[in-house]
Amino acid sequence: MKVPSFGTSLIRSLAMLGLFLVVTACMEEKRPQIVYPETDLSASPFMPIPDEVVPTGDAFGIDRHTGIYAPAADGELLEIADYLADRLQSRTGLRLPVNGSAENDIHRAIYLNTDTEKGPEDYDMYITRDSLLINAGSAAGAFMAVQTLRQILPETANDTLAEFPIWAVPTGKITDAPEFAYRGSMLDVARHFFSVEDVKKYIDIMAYYKMNVLHLGLTNDQGWRIEIKSWPLLAEVGGSTEVGGGPGGYYTQEEYKDIVAYAAEQFITIVPEVDMPGHTNAASVAYPFLNGNGKTPELYTGTRVGFSTWDARKDTVYSFIDDVVREISAITPGPYFHVGGDETHVTSQSDYIYFMERVEPIVRKYGKQMVGWDEMAIAKLDSSSIAQFWASEENAQKAVAQGMKVILSPAKKAYLDMQYDSLSPLGLHWAGYIPVDTAYQWNPVSYTAGLDRDDILGVEAPLWSETISELSELEFLAFPRLSGYAELAWSKEENRDWESYRLRLAAQAPYFRRMEINYYKSPLIPWPEMELPEPAIKD
Ligand code: TNX
C-alpha cells in the first residue's frame, strides 16, 4: 500500500479546488440534487488495469455545466486540458470550457495538476460528485490519466436525470503507475509500406492503451522507407517496391518529422530502425559499393531473410552509415537509434562483431543509445546499448552481463505477425500460433532466465509485414492482442488475471467500433452483440 504524499503542488491544487467549490457552492442551493443510479468504478473497462481502484458508488456528471481546469502557468497541462476537451467533445458532442469563468455556469470541475513527488507517468484520480481531480507526476502522467478517464466515461448519456444529457462517471479513487518505462510496438513499414495516415491511426490507439514507444522498421531487403538527403537513391530506388512487387514508397524527412511530432503530442517516442549489416538488399541496389562483392543486386520482392550484407571491412561503408545515422538522429528527438543486427547469415561472425563495435560509437556520437536485436550482444558494447530479445535467451544474458538493458519481444509470445491459429488467414507461424490467451498469459519479469526485474527496460510487440499490405490487415493482426501487451507492460503482475482481462477486452468492442478497427473476433472473448455498422462518433 502506498502512503499518499501531499507535496506542495498538491496542497496548492487542493486549495484552488476548495476555492472553486466554495464559489460554486454559493450557487449550489438553487440547483436540484441529481440522484444517480448506483455505480461501480471497479467494473469499468480499464485497459490496462490500474494499480488500485476504490469505488464509492456515486457519480460525477459530465454535462453542459462541467469545466476543465489546469494551472494557468503550466503550458503542458493546458495542452492536455485542451486534448481532453477534444476527446470529450468527439464522444459527447459537448465542448467543455478550459479554465472557464462565471459566465460558463460551471457546477463541476475536472482539475489537472502535477505533483512532482510522483514518478513522471504516475497519477491519482479522485472522483467525487462535484470534482474529478487528477494529480500526476508530470504532463505525461496527466496524459495517462486522461486515457483512464476516456475509458471510464459511460458509452451513453443518461437523459432522464435532467432536461439535458449527463454522462455519469463512476466515483472513487484510482491510484496508478506503470510497471515498465518502455511500452512499445513495432511496425515493419519496409516489407510493405504503410502511409503516414495509417501510422497515425496506430499511434492514436497505442496512446489509448498507455503505450509510449513506436519502433519503426524503416529499412529491409525489400525496401528503404526514409529519405536520406546525402544518399538520395536509397529512398528513390530502394523504396520503389515492396513484398509482392507493389509500388512501395517512403517517408520524406518532412513526413517522418510529422509522424514524430504527432507521436510526441501523445507522449509516444519514435524509435527509428535502420537494419544492418544484413537485411540491406534495398540499400545495396541503390548503392552497390555497400555490399562489397562487386555485384549490383536486383530489387527483391520475396520474403526470404538472411541473404544480404554490407561489407564490414570497408571504411566507406562506415562513412555512409555515419551520414544515415546523422540525418535520422537530427530529426529524431527520442533517445534511441535501432541498428537491427538480426539474421546476418552471410556475414562472418568476426565481421559482424567488428561491424557492431564500429557502428556503436557512431550512434553515440549523434547522441543516441544504440538498440539492436539480441544477436548484437555477442559484440562488446557500451552498457548504454539496449538488446531487444526476440529469439535467444543466451544473447539476452550476454547483454545483461555487459550491463545492458533488455527489451522483451519474445517471438513465441509477443510477435503480432504470428497467426492466431492454424486457420486464421494472415500472418506466419514459425514461432508458433499465438491466440489471445497465449499472448497475454506470461510474465515479462520471469520469462527469461538470468534476467532480473531491473535488467528489463520494457516490453515491445513487433508487427512484421510480410503477409499484410493494407491497414485493415495490419489491424486484424494487431487487435485485440495489442491491448494485452499494453497491460503486460503497464500493470503489476498481481493485478493481471486472464478472467478479468477477457471481460475487459470484450468491453473494448465499442471503442474498436468507434475507431473502425478491423479486429479479430477471437472465440476466447465474450464479445458483445453489436449492430450499428456506421459509427456516429469517433474517439
Ligand atoms: C524474424 S525478428 C525477423 C524478421 C521477420 C520476422 C517474421 C527479427 C529480428 N527478424 O526479419 O520479418 O521474423 O516473423
Coordinates of C-alpha atoms and ligand atoms in Angstrom, one line a residue:
M1 CA 0.0 0.0 0.0
K2 CA 1.4 3.4 -0.9
V3 CA 1.0 6.2 1.6
P4 CA -0.2 9.3 -0.3
S5 CA 2.3 12.1 -0.1
F6 CA 1.0 15.6 0.0
G7 CA 3.5 17.7 -2.0
T8 CA 3.2 21.5 -2.1
S9 CA 1.8 21.4 -5.6
L10 CA -0.9 19.1 -4.4
I11 CA -1.7 21.4 -1.5
R12 CA -1.9 24.3 -3.9
S13 CA -4.2 22.4 -6.2
L14 CA -6.5 21.3 -3.3
A15 CA -6.6 25.0 -2.2
M16 CA -7.6 26.1 -5.6
L17 CA -10.1 23.4 -5.9
G18 CA -11.5 24.4 -2.5
L19 CA -11.9 28.0 -3.7
F20 CA -13.7 26.8 -6.8
L21 CA -16.0 24.7 -4.7
V22 CA -16.8 27.5 -2.3
V23 CA -17.6 29.8 -5.2
T24 CA -19.8 27.2 -6.9
A25 CA -21.4 26.1 -3.6
C26 CA -23.0 29.6 -3.3
M27 CA -25.0 28.8 -6.4
E28 CA -25.5 25.2 -5.4
E29 CA -28.5 25.6 -3.1
K30 CA -30.7 26.8 -6.0
R31 CA -29.9 23.6 -8.0
P32 CA -31.9 20.4 -7.7
Q33 CA -29.8 17.5 -6.4
I34 CA -29.2 14.9 -9.1
V35 CA -29.9 11.3 -7.9
Y36 CA -27.7 9.0 -9.9
P37 CA -28.2 5.3 -10.2
E38 CA -25.5 3.4 -8.2
T39 CA -22.2 3.0 -10.0
D40 CA -19.2 0.7 -9.6
L41 CA -16.0 2.3 -10.7
S42 CA -14.1 -1.1 -10.5
A43 CA -16.4 -2.5 -13.2
S44 CA -15.2 0.0 -15.8
P45 CA -13.4 -1.3 -18.9
F46 CA -9.9 -0.4 -17.8
M47 CA -7.2 -1.4 -20.2
P48 CA -4.5 -1.7 -18.8
I49 CA -5.7 -2.4 -15.3
P50 CA -4.6 0.3 -12.8
D51 CA -2.7 -0.4 -9.5
E52 CA -5.7 0.4 -7.3
V53 CA -9.3 1.3 -7.8
V54 CA -11.6 2.1 -4.8
P55 CA -15.2 2.6 -5.9
T56 CA -17.6 4.9 -3.9
G57 CA -20.8 4.2 -5.7
D58 CA -21.9 7.8 -6.7
A59 CA -21.4 9.7 -10.0
F60 CA -19.6 12.7 -11.3
G61 CA -21.7 14.2 -14.1
I62 CA -20.1 15.4 -17.3
D63 CA -22.7 17.8 -18.9
R64 CA -23.0 21.3 -20.1
H65 CA -22.1 22.6 -16.6
T66 CA -18.8 20.8 -16.4
G67 CA -15.5 22.6 -16.9
I68 CA -11.8 21.6 -17.1
Y69 CA -9.2 23.5 -15.1
A70 CA -5.4 23.4 -15.2
P71 CA -2.8 25.8 -13.7
A72 CA -2.7 28.8 -16.0
A73 CA 1.1 28.9 -15.9
D74 CA 1.6 25.3 -16.9
G75 CA 1.5 25.3 -20.7
E76 CA 1.9 21.5 -20.9
L77 CA -1.0 20.8 -18.7
L78 CA -3.1 23.3 -20.5
E79 CA -2.4 21.4 -23.7
I80 CA -3.6 18.2 -22.1
A81 CA -6.7 20.1 -20.8
D82 CA -7.4 21.0 -24.5
Y83 CA -6.7 17.5 -25.6
L84 CA -9.2 16.2 -23.0
A85 CA -11.8 18.7 -24.2
D86 CA -11.3 17.5 -27.8
R87 CA -11.7 13.8 -26.8
L88 CA -14.8 14.5 -24.7
Q89 CA -16.2 16.6 -27.5
S90 CA -15.9 13.8 -30.0
R91 CA -17.5 11.3 -27.6
T92 CA -20.3 13.6 -26.1
G93 CA -20.7 16.5 -28.5
L94 CA -20.1 18.8 -25.5
R95 CA -17.3 21.4 -25.6
L96 CA -16.2 21.7 -22.0
P97 CA -14.5 25.1 -21.4
V98 CA -10.9 25.1 -20.2
N99 CA -10.4 27.5 -17.3
G100 CA -13.8 28.9 -17.8
S101 CA -15.2 31.8 -15.8
A102 CA -18.6 32.7 -14.2
E103 CA -20.4 33.1 -17.5
N104 CA -19.8 29.4 -18.3
D105 CA -22.1 28.5 -15.4
I106 CA -19.9 25.7 -14.3
H107 CA -21.1 23.4 -11.5
R108 CA -18.5 20.7 -11.6
A109 CA -14.8 20.7 -12.4
I110 CA -12.2 18.3 -13.8
Y111 CA -8.9 19.6 -12.4
L112 CA -5.5 18.7 -13.7
N113 CA -2.5 19.2 -11.6
T114 CA 1.1 18.0 -11.2
D115 CA 2.6 16.5 -8.1
T116 CA 6.3 16.4 -8.6
E117 CA 6.9 13.8 -5.9
K118 CA 5.4 11.2 -8.1
G119 CA 7.1 9.3 -10.9
P120 CA 6.6 11.1 -14.3
E121 CA 3.9 8.8 -15.6
D122 CA 2.2 8.1 -12.2
Y123 CA -1.1 9.6 -11.4
D124 CA -4.0 9.5 -8.9
M125 CA -7.6 10.4 -9.8
Y126 CA -10.1 11.3 -7.1
I127 CA -13.6 11.3 -8.4
T128 CA -16.4 12.7 -6.2
R129 CA -19.9 14.1 -7.0
D130 CA -18.5 17.6 -7.5
S131 CA -15.0 17.2 -8.8
L132 CA -12.6 15.0 -10.7
L133 CA -9.1 15.7 -9.5
I134 CA -6.1 14.4 -11.4
N135 CA -2.7 14.6 -9.7
A136 CA 0.1 13.4 -12.0
G137 CA 3.9 13.2 -11.7
S138 CA 4.2 15.3 -14.9
A139 CA 2.3 16.1 -18.1
A140 CA 2.9 12.5 -19.3
G141 CA 1.2 11.2 -16.2
A142 CA -1.7 13.6 -16.7
F143 CA -2.0 12.3 -20.3
M144 CA -2.1 8.7 -19.0
A145 CA -4.8 9.8 -16.5
V146 CA -6.8 11.3 -19.4
Q147 CA -6.7 7.9 -21.1
T148 CA -8.2 6.3 -18.0
L149 CA -10.9 9.0 -17.9
R150 CA -11.8 8.2 -21.5
Q151 CA -12.1 4.6 -20.5
I152 CA -14.4 5.2 -17.6
L153 CA -16.7 7.5 -19.5
P154 CA -20.0 5.6 -20.0
E155 CA -20.9 4.6 -23.5
T156 CA -24.1 6.6 -23.4
A157 CA -25.5 9.6 -21.7
N158 CA -28.3 9.4 -19.1
D159 CA -31.0 11.7 -20.3
T160 CA -33.6 11.0 -17.6
L161 CA -31.7 12.8 -14.8
A162 CA -32.1 16.3 -16.1
E163 CA -33.5 18.1 -19.1
F164 CA -30.1 17.7 -20.8
P165 CA -27.9 14.7 -21.2
I166 CA -25.4 13.8 -18.5
W167 CA -22.5 11.3 -18.8
A168 CA -22.3 9.8 -15.3
V169 CA -18.7 8.9 -14.5
P170 CA -18.5 6.5 -11.5
T171 CA -16.9 7.9 -8.4
G172 CA -14.0 6.6 -6.4
K173 CA -10.2 6.8 -6.3
I174 CA -7.7 5.4 -8.8
T175 CA -4.0 5.1 -8.0
D176 CA -1.8 4.1 -10.9
A177 CA 1.8 3.9 -12.1
P178 CA 3.5 2.0 -14.9
E179 CA 5.4 -1.2 -14.3
F180 CA 7.8 -0.6 -17.2
A181 CA 9.1 2.7 -18.7
Y182 CA 9.2 1.2 -22.2
R183 CA 5.9 0.0 -23.5
G184 CA 6.1 -0.4 -27.2
S185 CA 5.1 -1.8 -30.5
M186 CA 6.9 -2.0 -33.8
L187 CA 5.6 -1.5 -37.3
D188 CA 7.6 -3.0 -40.2
V189 CA 6.9 -0.4 -42.9
A190 CA 9.7 -2.0 -45.0
R191 CA 8.2 -5.3 -46.2
H192 CA 5.0 -3.4 -47.1
F193 CA 4.8 0.3 -46.9
F194 CA 2.2 2.0 -44.7
S195 CA 1.1 5.6 -45.1
V196 CA 1.6 8.4 -42.6
E197 CA -2.2 8.3 -42.0
D198 CA -2.1 4.6 -41.3
V199 CA 0.8 5.1 -38.8
K200 CA -1.1 8.0 -37.1
K201 CA -4.1 5.8 -36.5
Y202 CA -1.9 3.2 -34.9
I203 CA -0.4 5.9 -32.7
D204 CA -3.9 7.0 -31.6
I205 CA -4.8 3.5 -30.5
M206 CA -1.4 2.9 -28.8
A207 CA -1.9 6.1 -26.8
Y208 CA -5.4 5.0 -25.6
Y209 CA -3.7 1.9 -24.1
K210 CA -0.9 3.9 -22.5
M211 CA 1.8 2.6 -24.8
N212 CA 4.7 5.1 -25.2
V213 CA 7.1 3.8 -27.8
L214 CA 6.6 3.1 -31.5
H215 CA 9.5 1.4 -33.2
L216 CA 9.5 1.9 -37.0
G217 CA 11.3 -0.7 -39.1
L218 CA 12.3 1.7 -41.8
T219 CA 14.6 -0.5 -43.9
N220 CA 14.9 -4.1 -45.0
D221 CA 15.8 -6.2 -48.0
Q222 CA 12.6 -5.2 -49.8
G223 CA 12.6 -1.5 -49.2
W224 CA 14.2 1.6 -47.8
R225 CA 11.5 3.9 -46.5
I226 CA 13.1 7.1 -45.3
E227 CA 14.6 9.9 -47.3
I228 CA 18.3 10.4 -46.8
K229 CA 19.4 13.7 -48.4
S230 CA 23.1 12.8 -48.8
W231 CA 22.2 9.5 -50.4
P232 CA 19.0 10.2 -52.4
L233 CA 18.9 6.9 -54.3
L234 CA 18.2 5.0 -51.0
A235 CA 14.6 6.1 -51.0
E236 CA 14.2 6.7 -54.7
V237 CA 15.5 3.4 -55.9
G238 CA 15.4 1.3 -52.6
G239 CA 11.9 2.5 -51.8
S240 CA 10.4 1.7 -55.2
T241 CA 8.8 -1.6 -54.4
E242 CA 7.8 -4.0 -51.6
V243 CA 6.9 -7.6 -51.0
G244 CA 4.7 -8.9 -53.8
G245 CA 6.0 -6.2 -56.2
G246 CA 3.7 -3.4 -55.2
P247 CA 4.8 0.3 -55.6
G248 CA 6.3 0.6 -52.1
G249 CA 7.0 4.2 -51.1
Y250 CA 9.0 6.1 -48.5
Y251 CA 8.6 8.9 -46.0
T252 CA 10.2 12.2 -46.9
Q253 CA 12.1 13.7 -43.9
E254 CA 9.2 16.2 -43.5
E255 CA 6.7 13.3 -43.3
Y256 CA 8.8 11.5 -40.8
K257 CA 9.0 14.6 -38.7
D258 CA 5.2 14.9 -38.9
I259 CA 4.9 11.3 -37.5
V260 CA 7.5 12.1 -34.8
A261 CA 5.6 15.2 -33.8
Y262 CA 2.2 13.6 -33.9
A263 CA 3.5 10.8 -31.7
A264 CA 5.2 13.2 -29.3
E265 CA 1.8 15.0 -28.7
Q266 CA 0.6 11.7 -27.4
F267 CA 3.7 11.0 -25.3
I268 CA 4.9 8.4 -27.7
T269 CA 8.6 8.2 -28.6
I270 CA 9.6 7.0 -32.2
V271 CA 12.5 4.6 -32.4
P272 CA 13.8 4.5 -36.0
E273 CA 15.4 1.3 -37.2
V274 CA 17.9 1.0 -40.0
D275 CA 18.6 -2.7 -40.1
M276 CA 22.3 -3.5 -40.7
P277 CA 24.6 -5.2 -41.8
G278 CA 22.1 -7.8 -43.0
H279 CA 18.6 -7.1 -44.3
T280 CA 20.2 -4.5 -46.6
N281 CA 19.5 -5.6 -50.1
A282 CA 17.4 -2.5 -51.0
A283 CA 20.2 -0.1 -50.0
S284 CA 22.8 -2.1 -51.9
V285 CA 20.6 -1.9 -55.1
A286 CA 20.8 1.8 -54.7
Y287 CA 24.5 1.9 -53.9
P288 CA 26.2 -1.3 -54.9
F289 CA 29.5 -0.5 -53.3
L290 CA 27.9 -1.2 -49.9
N291 CA 27.8 -5.0 -50.3
G292 CA 31.5 -5.3 -51.3
N293 CA 31.0 -8.3 -53.6
G294 CA 31.3 -6.3 -56.8
K295 CA 27.8 -7.2 -57.9
T296 CA 24.7 -5.0 -58.4
P297 CA 21.8 -6.8 -56.8
E298 CA 18.2 -6.7 -58.0
L299 CA 15.3 -5.3 -56.1
Y300 CA 13.8 -8.0 -54.0
T301 CA 10.0 -8.6 -53.5
G302 CA 10.1 -12.0 -51.8
T303 CA 10.1 -12.9 -48.1
R304 CA 13.4 -14.8 -47.6
V305 CA 15.7 -13.4 -44.9
G306 CA 19.5 -13.6 -44.2
F307 CA 20.9 -13.3 -47.8
S308 CA 22.3 -9.8 -47.8
T309 CA 25.1 -8.0 -46.0
W310 CA 27.2 -4.8 -46.2
D311 CA 30.9 -5.1 -46.3
A312 CA 32.1 -4.8 -42.7
R313 CA 35.8 -4.2 -43.7
K314 CA 35.3 -1.1 -45.9
D315 CA 35.8 2.4 -44.5
T316 CA 33.4 4.0 -47.0
V317 CA 30.6 1.8 -45.6
Y318 CA 31.1 3.5 -42.2
S319 CA 31.2 7.0 -43.7
F320 CA 27.9 6.1 -45.4
I321 CA 26.4 4.8 -42.1
D322 CA 27.6 8.0 -40.4
D323 CA 25.6 10.1 -42.8
V324 CA 22.5 8.0 -42.4
V325 CA 22.7 8.0 -38.6
R326 CA 23.4 11.7 -38.5
E327 CA 20.4 12.6 -40.7
I328 CA 17.9 10.4 -39.0
S329 CA 19.2 11.3 -35.5
A330 CA 18.8 15.0 -36.3
I331 CA 15.1 14.6 -36.8
T332 CA 14.5 12.1 -34.0
P333 CA 14.1 13.7 -30.6
G334 CA 13.9 10.4 -28.7
P335 CA 16.9 8.8 -27.1
Y336 CA 17.2 5.6 -29.2
F337 CA 18.6 4.6 -32.6
H338 CA 17.9 0.9 -33.6
V339 CA 20.6 -0.7 -35.8
G340 CA 18.9 -4.0 -36.3
G341 CA 21.7 -6.5 -36.4
D342 CA 19.5 -9.6 -36.8
E343 CA 19.8 -12.7 -39.0
T344 CA 23.1 -11.9 -40.6
H345 CA 23.5 -15.3 -42.1
V346 CA 26.0 -14.3 -44.8
T347 CA 28.2 -12.1 -42.6
S348 CA 31.1 -14.0 -40.8
Q349 CA 30.9 -13.8 -37.0
S350 CA 34.2 -11.8 -36.8
D351 CA 32.9 -9.3 -39.4
Y352 CA 29.7 -9.0 -37.5
I353 CA 31.4 -8.3 -34.2
Y354 CA 33.8 -5.8 -35.9
F355 CA 30.8 -4.1 -37.6
M356 CA 28.7 -3.7 -34.4
E357 CA 31.7 -2.4 -32.5
R358 CA 32.4 0.2 -35.1
V359 CA 28.7 1.3 -35.5
E360 CA 28.1 1.8 -31.8
P361 CA 30.4 4.8 -31.4
I362 CA 28.8 6.4 -34.5
V363 CA 25.3 6.1 -32.8
R364 CA 26.6 7.6 -29.6
K365 CA 28.4 10.4 -31.5
Y366 CA 24.9 11.6 -32.6
G367 CA 23.6 11.5 -29.0
K368 CA 21.6 8.3 -29.2
Q369 CA 21.6 5.0 -27.4
M370 CA 22.1 2.0 -29.7
V371 CA 19.3 -0.6 -29.7
G372 CA 19.7 -3.9 -31.6
W373 CA 18.2 -7.3 -31.9
D374 CA 19.6 -9.8 -29.4
E375 CA 22.3 -11.1 -31.7
M376 CA 24.1 -7.8 -31.1
A377 CA 25.1 -8.8 -27.6
I378 CA 27.8 -11.1 -29.0
A379 CA 29.8 -7.9 -29.7
K380 CA 31.5 -6.0 -26.9
L381 CA 29.3 -2.9 -26.5
D382 CA 28.8 0.0 -24.2
S383 CA 26.5 -0.6 -21.3
S384 CA 24.2 2.2 -22.5
S385 CA 23.2 0.0 -25.5
I386 CA 20.0 -2.0 -25.4
A387 CA 19.3 -5.5 -26.6
Q388 CA 15.9 -6.5 -27.9
F389 CA 15.3 -10.1 -27.0
W390 CA 13.4 -11.9 -29.7
A391 CA 14.9 -15.3 -30.1
S392 CA 18.0 -16.1 -28.0
E393 CA 17.8 -16.2 -24.2
E394 CA 21.6 -16.7 -24.2
N395 CA 22.1 -13.4 -26.1
A396 CA 19.8 -11.6 -23.7
Q397 CA 22.0 -12.9 -20.8
K398 CA 25.1 -11.8 -22.7
A399 CA 23.7 -8.3 -22.9
V400 CA 22.9 -8.2 -19.2
A401 CA 26.4 -9.4 -18.4
Q402 CA 27.7 -6.3 -20.2
G403 CA 25.4 -4.1 -18.1
M404 CA 22.9 -3.5 -20.9
K405 CA 19.2 -3.4 -20.5
V406 CA 16.8 -5.6 -22.4
I407 CA 13.5 -5.0 -24.2
L408 CA 11.4 -8.1 -24.2
S409 CA 9.9 -9.2 -27.6
P410 CA 10.0 -13.0 -27.3
A411 CA 8.7 -14.2 -30.7
K412 CA 6.7 -17.1 -29.1
K413 CA 4.7 -14.7 -27.1
A414 CA 4.9 -11.1 -28.4
Y415 CA 5.1 -11.3 -32.2
L416 CA 2.0 -9.7 -33.6
D417 CA 2.6 -11.3 -37.0
M418 CA 2.1 -14.8 -35.7
Q419 CA -1.2 -16.4 -36.8
Y420 CA -3.9 -16.7 -34.1
D421 CA -4.4 -20.3 -35.0
S422 CA -3.8 -22.6 -38.0
L423 CA -7.0 -21.4 -39.7
S424 CA -6.5 -17.7 -39.3
P425 CA -5.9 -16.0 -42.6
L426 CA -2.9 -13.7 -42.1
G427 CA 0.5 -14.0 -40.5
L428 CA 3.2 -16.6 -40.2
H429 CA 3.7 -19.4 -37.6
W430 CA 7.4 -20.1 -37.5
A431 CA 7.4 -19.1 -33.7
G432 CA 4.1 -20.8 -33.1
Y433 CA 0.4 -19.8 -33.1
I434 CA -0.4 -17.0 -30.7
P435 CA -4.1 -17.0 -29.7
V436 CA -5.2 -14.1 -27.5
D437 CA -4.7 -16.0 -24.2
T438 CA -1.1 -17.1 -25.1
A439 CA -0.3 -13.5 -26.0
Y440 CA -1.5 -12.3 -22.5
Q441 CA -0.5 -15.1 -20.2
W442 CA 3.2 -14.8 -19.5
N443 CA 5.2 -12.8 -17.0
P444 CA 7.8 -10.4 -18.5
V445 CA 9.8 -10.4 -15.2
S446 CA 10.3 -14.1 -15.0
Y447 CA 10.1 -15.1 -18.7
T448 CA 13.9 -15.0 -19.4
A449 CA 16.2 -17.0 -17.1
G450 CA 19.1 -14.9 -15.8
L451 CA 17.3 -11.5 -16.1
D452 CA 16.2 -9.5 -13.1
R453 CA 13.4 -7.0 -13.0
D454 CA 15.9 -4.2 -13.2
D455 CA 17.5 -5.6 -16.3
I456 CA 14.3 -5.2 -18.2
L457 CA 13.5 -1.8 -19.8
G458 CA 10.1 -2.9 -21.1
V459 CA 8.0 -4.9 -23.5
E460 CA 7.5 -4.4 -27.2
A461 CA 5.2 -6.2 -29.6
P462 CA 6.6 -6.2 -33.2
L463 CA 4.4 -6.4 -36.2
W464 CA 6.3 -7.7 -39.3
S465 CA 4.5 -7.1 -42.5
E466 CA 5.4 -9.9 -44.9
T467 CA 1.7 -11.0 -45.1
I468 CA -0.1 -7.7 -44.7
S469 CA -0.4 -4.9 -47.2
E470 CA -3.4 -2.9 -46.0
L471 CA -4.3 -1.1 -42.8
S472 CA -7.3 -3.5 -42.3
E473 CA -4.9 -6.5 -42.4
L474 CA -2.5 -4.8 -40.1
E475 CA -5.3 -4.2 -37.6
F476 CA -6.5 -7.8 -37.8
L477 CA -3.1 -9.0 -36.6
A478 CA -2.6 -6.2 -34.0
F479 CA -6.0 -6.2 -32.4
P480 CA -7.1 -7.3 -30.0
R481 CA -3.6 -8.7 -29.0
L482 CA -2.0 -5.2 -28.6
S483 CA -4.3 -4.4 -25.6
G484 CA -2.8 -7.4 -23.8
Y485 CA 0.8 -6.3 -24.5
A486 CA -0.1 -2.8 -23.2
E487 CA -1.3 -4.4 -20.0
L488 CA 1.7 -6.6 -19.6
A489 CA 3.9 -3.6 -19.9
W490 CA 1.9 -1.2 -17.7
S491 CA 0.2 -3.3 -15.0
K492 CA 1.6 -5.1 -12.0
E493 CA 1.7 -8.8 -12.1
E494 CA -0.6 -9.2 -9.0
N495 CA -3.3 -7.2 -10.8
R496 CA -3.2 -9.2 -14.0
D497 CA -5.7 -12.0 -14.4
W498 CA -7.0 -13.7 -17.6
E499 CA -10.6 -13.9 -16.5
S500 CA -10.7 -10.2 -15.7
Y501 CA -8.7 -9.4 -18.8
R502 CA -11.0 -11.3 -21.2
L503 CA -14.1 -9.4 -19.8
R504 CA -12.3 -6.0 -20.0
L505 CA -11.1 -6.9 -23.6
A506 CA -14.7 -7.7 -24.6
A507 CA -15.6 -4.3 -23.3
Q508 CA -13.2 -2.7 -25.8
A509 CA -15.6 -3.6 -28.6
P510 CA -17.4 -0.2 -28.6
Y511 CA -14.1 1.6 -28.7
F512 CA -12.9 -0.7 -31.6
R513 CA -16.0 0.1 -33.4
R514 CA -15.8 3.8 -32.9
M515 CA -12.3 3.7 -34.2
E516 CA -13.3 1.4 -37.1
I517 CA -10.7 -1.1 -36.2
N518 CA -10.8 -4.4 -38.0
Y519 CA -10.1 -6.7 -35.0
Y520 CA -10.0 -10.5 -34.9
K521 CA -13.1 -11.7 -33.1
S522 CA -11.3 -14.3 -31.1
P523 CA -13.7 -17.0 -29.8
L524 CA -12.0 -16.9 -26.4
I525 CA -13.5 -13.5 -25.8
P526 CA -17.2 -12.9 -24.9
W527 CA -17.7 -10.0 -27.4
P528 CA -21.0 -8.2 -27.0
E529 CA -23.6 -8.4 -29.8
M530 CA -23.3 -5.1 -31.7
E531 CA -25.1 -3.8 -34.7
L532 CA -24.7 -0.2 -35.8
P533 CA -22.2 -0.6 -38.7
E534 CA -21.7 3.1 -39.2
P535 CA -20.1 4.7 -36.1
A536 CA -21.6 8.1 -35.5
I537 CA -18.9 9.2 -33.1
K538 CA -15.1 8.9 -33.1
D539 CA -12.9 8.5 -30.1
Ligands
TNX1 C1 12.2 -12.6 -37.9 S1 12.6 -10.9 -35.6 C2 12.8 -11.4 -38.3 C3 12.1 -10.6 -39.3 C4 10.9 -11.3 -39.9 C5 10.2 -12.0 -38.8 C6 8.9 -12.6 -39.3 C7 13.8 -10.5 -36.4 C8 14.7 -9.7 -35.6 N1 13.9 -10.8 -37.7 O1 13.1 -10.3 -40.3 O2 10.2 -10.3 -40.5 O3 11.0 -12.9 -38.2 O4 8.2 -13.1 -38.2

